PDB file of C-alpha atoms in Angstrom:
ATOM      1  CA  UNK A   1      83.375 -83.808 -25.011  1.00  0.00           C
ATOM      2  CA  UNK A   2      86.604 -85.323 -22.765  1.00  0.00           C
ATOM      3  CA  UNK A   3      87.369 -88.920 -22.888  1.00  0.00           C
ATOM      4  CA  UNK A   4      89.523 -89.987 -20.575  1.00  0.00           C
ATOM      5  CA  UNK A   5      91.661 -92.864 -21.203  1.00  0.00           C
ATOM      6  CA  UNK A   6      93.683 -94.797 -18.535  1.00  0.00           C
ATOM      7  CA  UNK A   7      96.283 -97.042 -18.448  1.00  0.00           C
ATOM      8  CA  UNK A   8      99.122 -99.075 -16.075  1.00  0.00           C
ATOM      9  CA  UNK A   9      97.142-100.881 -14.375  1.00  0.00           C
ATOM     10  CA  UNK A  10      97.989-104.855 -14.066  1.00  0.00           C
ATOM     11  CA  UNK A  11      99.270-107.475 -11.554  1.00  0.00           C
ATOM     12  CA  UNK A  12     101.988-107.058  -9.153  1.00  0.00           C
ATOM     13  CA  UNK A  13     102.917-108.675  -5.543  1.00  0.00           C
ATOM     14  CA  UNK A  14     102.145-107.187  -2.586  1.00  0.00           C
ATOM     15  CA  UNK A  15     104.836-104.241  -1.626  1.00  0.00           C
ATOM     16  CA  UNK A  16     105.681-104.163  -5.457  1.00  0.00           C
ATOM     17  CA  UNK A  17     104.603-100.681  -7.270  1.00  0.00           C
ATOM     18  CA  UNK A  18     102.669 -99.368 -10.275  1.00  0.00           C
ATOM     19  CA  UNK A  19     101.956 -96.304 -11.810  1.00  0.00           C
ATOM     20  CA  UNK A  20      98.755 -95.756 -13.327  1.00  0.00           C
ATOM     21  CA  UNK A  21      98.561 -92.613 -15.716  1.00  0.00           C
ATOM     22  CA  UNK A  22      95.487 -90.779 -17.754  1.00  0.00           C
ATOM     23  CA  UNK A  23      94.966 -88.904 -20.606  1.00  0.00           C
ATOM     24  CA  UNK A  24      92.572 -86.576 -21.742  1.00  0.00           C
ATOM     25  CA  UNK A  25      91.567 -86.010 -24.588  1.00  0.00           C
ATOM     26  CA  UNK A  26      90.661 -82.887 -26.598  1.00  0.00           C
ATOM     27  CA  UNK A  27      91.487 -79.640 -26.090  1.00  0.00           C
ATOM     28  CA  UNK A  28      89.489 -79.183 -22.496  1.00  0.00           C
ATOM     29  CA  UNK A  29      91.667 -78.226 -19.425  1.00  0.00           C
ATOM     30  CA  UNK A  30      90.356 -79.668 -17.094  1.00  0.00           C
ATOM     31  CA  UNK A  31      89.681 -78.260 -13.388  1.00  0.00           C
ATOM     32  CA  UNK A  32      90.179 -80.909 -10.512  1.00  0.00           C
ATOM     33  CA  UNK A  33      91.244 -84.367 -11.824  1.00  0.00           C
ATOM     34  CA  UNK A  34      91.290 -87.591  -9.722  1.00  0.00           C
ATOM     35  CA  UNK A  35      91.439 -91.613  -9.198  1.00  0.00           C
ATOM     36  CA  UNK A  36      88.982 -93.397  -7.875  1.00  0.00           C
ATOM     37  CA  UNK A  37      88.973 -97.114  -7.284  1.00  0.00           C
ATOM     38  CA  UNK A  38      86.146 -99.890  -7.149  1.00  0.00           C
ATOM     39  CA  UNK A  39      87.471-102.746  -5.727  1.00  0.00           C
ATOM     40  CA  UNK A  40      85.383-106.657  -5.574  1.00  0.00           C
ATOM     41  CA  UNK A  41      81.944-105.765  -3.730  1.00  0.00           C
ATOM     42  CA  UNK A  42      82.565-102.810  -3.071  1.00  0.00           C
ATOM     43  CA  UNK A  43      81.729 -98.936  -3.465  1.00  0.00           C
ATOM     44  CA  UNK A  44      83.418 -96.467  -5.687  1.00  0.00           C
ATOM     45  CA  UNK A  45      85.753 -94.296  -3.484  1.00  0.00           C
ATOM     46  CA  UNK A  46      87.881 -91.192  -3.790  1.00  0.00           C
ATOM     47  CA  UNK A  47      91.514 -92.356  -3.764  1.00  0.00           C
ATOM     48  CA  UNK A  48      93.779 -89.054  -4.250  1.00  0.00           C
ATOM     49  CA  UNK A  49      92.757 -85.649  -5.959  1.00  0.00           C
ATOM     50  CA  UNK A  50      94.591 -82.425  -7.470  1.00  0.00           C
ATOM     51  CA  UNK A  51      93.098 -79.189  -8.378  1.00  0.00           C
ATOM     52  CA  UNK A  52      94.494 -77.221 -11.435  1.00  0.00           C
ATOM     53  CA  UNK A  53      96.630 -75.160  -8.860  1.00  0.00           C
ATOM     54  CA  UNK A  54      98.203 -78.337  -7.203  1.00  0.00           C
ATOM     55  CA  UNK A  55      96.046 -78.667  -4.446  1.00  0.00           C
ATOM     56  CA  UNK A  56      95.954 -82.616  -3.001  1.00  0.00           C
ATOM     57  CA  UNK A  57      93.800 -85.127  -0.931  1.00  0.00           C
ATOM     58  CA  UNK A  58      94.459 -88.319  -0.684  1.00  0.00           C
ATOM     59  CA  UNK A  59      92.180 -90.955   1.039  1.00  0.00           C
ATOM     60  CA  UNK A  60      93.410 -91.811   4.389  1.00  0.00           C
ATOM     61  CA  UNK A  61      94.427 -95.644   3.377  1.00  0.00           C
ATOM     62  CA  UNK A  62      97.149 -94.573   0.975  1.00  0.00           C
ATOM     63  CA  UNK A  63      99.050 -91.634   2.280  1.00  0.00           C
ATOM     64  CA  UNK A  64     102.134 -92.574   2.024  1.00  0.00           C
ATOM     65  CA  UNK A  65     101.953 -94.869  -0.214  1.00  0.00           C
ATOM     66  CA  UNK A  66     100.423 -93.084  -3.019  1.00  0.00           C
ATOM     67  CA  UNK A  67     101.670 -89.843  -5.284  1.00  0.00           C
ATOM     68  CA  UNK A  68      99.356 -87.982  -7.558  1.00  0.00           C
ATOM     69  CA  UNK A  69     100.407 -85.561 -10.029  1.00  0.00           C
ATOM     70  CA  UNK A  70      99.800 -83.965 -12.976  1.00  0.00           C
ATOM     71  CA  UNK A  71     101.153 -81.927 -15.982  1.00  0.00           C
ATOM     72  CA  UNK A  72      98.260 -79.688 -16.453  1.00  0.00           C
ATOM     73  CA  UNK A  73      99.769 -78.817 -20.162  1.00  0.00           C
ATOM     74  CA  UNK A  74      98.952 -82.042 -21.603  1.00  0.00           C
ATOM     75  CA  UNK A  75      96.511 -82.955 -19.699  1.00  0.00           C
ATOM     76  CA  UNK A  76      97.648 -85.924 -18.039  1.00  0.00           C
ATOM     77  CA  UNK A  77      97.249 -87.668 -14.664  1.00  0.00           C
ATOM     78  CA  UNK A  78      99.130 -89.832 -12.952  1.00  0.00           C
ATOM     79  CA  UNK A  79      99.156 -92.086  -9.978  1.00  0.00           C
ATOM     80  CA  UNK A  80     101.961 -93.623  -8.497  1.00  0.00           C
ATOM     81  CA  UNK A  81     101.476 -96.552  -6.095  1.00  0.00           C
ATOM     82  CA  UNK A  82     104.002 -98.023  -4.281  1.00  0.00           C
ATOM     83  CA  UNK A  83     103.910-100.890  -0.968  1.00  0.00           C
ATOM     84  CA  UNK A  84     100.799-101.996  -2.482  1.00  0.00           C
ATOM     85  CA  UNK A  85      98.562-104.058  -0.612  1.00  0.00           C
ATOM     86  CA  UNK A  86      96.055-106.923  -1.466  1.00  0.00           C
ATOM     87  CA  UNK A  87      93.463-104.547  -0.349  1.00  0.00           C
ATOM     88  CA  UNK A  88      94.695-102.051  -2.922  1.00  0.00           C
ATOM     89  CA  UNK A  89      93.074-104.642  -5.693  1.00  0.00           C
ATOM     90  CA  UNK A  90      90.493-102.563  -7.367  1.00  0.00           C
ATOM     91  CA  UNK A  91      89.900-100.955 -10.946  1.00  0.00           C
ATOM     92  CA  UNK A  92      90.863 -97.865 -10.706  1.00  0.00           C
ATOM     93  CA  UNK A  93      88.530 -94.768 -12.815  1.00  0.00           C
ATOM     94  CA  UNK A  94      90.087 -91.515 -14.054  1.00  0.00           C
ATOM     95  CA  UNK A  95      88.137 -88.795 -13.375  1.00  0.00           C
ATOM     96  CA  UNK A  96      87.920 -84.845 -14.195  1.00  0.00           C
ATOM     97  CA  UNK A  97      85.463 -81.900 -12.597  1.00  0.00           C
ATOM     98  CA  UNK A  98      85.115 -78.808 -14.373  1.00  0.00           C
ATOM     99  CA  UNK A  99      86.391 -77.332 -17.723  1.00  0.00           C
ATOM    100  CA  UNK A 100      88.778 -74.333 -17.057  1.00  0.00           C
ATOM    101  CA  UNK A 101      89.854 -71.355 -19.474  1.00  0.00           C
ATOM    102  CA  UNK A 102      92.105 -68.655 -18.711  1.00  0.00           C
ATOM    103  CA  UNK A 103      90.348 -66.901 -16.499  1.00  0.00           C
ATOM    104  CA  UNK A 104      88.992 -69.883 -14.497  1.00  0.00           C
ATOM    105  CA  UNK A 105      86.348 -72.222 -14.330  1.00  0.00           C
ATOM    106  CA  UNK A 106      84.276 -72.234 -17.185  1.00  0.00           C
ATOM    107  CA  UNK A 107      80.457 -71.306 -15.943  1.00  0.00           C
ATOM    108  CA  UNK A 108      78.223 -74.312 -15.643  1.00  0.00           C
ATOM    109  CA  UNK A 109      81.101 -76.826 -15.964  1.00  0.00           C
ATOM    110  CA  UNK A 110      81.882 -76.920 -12.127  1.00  0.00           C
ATOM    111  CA  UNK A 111      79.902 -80.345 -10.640  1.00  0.00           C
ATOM    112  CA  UNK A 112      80.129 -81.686 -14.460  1.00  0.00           C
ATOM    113  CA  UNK A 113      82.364 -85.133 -14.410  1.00  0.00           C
ATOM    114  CA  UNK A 114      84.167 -86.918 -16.597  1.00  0.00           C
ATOM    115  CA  UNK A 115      85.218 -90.877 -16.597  1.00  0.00           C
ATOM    116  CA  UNK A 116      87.302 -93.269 -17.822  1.00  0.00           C
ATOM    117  CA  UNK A 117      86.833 -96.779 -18.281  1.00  0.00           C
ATOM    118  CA  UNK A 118      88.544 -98.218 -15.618  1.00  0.00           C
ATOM    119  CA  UNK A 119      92.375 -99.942 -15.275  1.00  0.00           C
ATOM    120  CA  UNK A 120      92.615-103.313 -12.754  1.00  0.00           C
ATOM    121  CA  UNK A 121      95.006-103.170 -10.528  1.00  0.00           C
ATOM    122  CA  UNK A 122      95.456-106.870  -8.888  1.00  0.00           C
ATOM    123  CA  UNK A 123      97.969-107.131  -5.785  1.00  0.00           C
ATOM    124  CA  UNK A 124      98.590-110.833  -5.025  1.00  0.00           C
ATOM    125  CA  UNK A 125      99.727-111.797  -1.149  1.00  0.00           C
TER     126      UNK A 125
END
């Protein structure tokens, strides 16, 4: 099993910076790892993804702003945030697809996903 285990998040003013980070646990590599963010009556959405080879997508809102990254050896995500905006006020969920080994994607793991428990970020005006 991965458990994924975020942390950074917190309160900052609006064009301040954070830098949200995630760890897996485990000895799982882990295929394509992202962030998502919930924010106050709203749905979950995609906010920036990388695949094992360094691929990225970022949701339209935050390029720019935002910088996703990842050392794939320890398993650990990060997400640095910077001109935040009141709008950017969400908690923000780790997440992993797929288990890889060394020769790929491990069969029946693609489409399998992995959370963690969520980080607030809060950006006051």
């Amino acid at each position: 099993q991965v458990q994924l285990v975020e942390s950074g998040g917190g309160l900052v003013q609006a064009g301040g910076s954070l830098r949200l980070s995630c760890t897996a646990s485990g000895s799982h590599l882990l295929n394509v790892m992202g962030w998502y963010r919930q924010g106050p009556g709203k749905q979950r959405e995609l906010v920036a993804s990388i695949t094992w080879g360094g691929t990225i997508n970022y949701e339209d809102s935050v390029k720019g702003r935002f910088t996703i990254s990842r050392v794939n050896a320890k398993n650990t995500l990060y997400l640095q945030m910077n001109s935040l905006k009141p709008e950017d006020t969400a908690v923000y969920y780790c997440n992993a697809e797929g288990i890889r080994d060394p020769f790929g994607v491990v069969a029946g793991t693609s489409g399998m996903h992995f959370w963690g428990q969520g980080t607030l970020v809060t950006v006051s005006s």
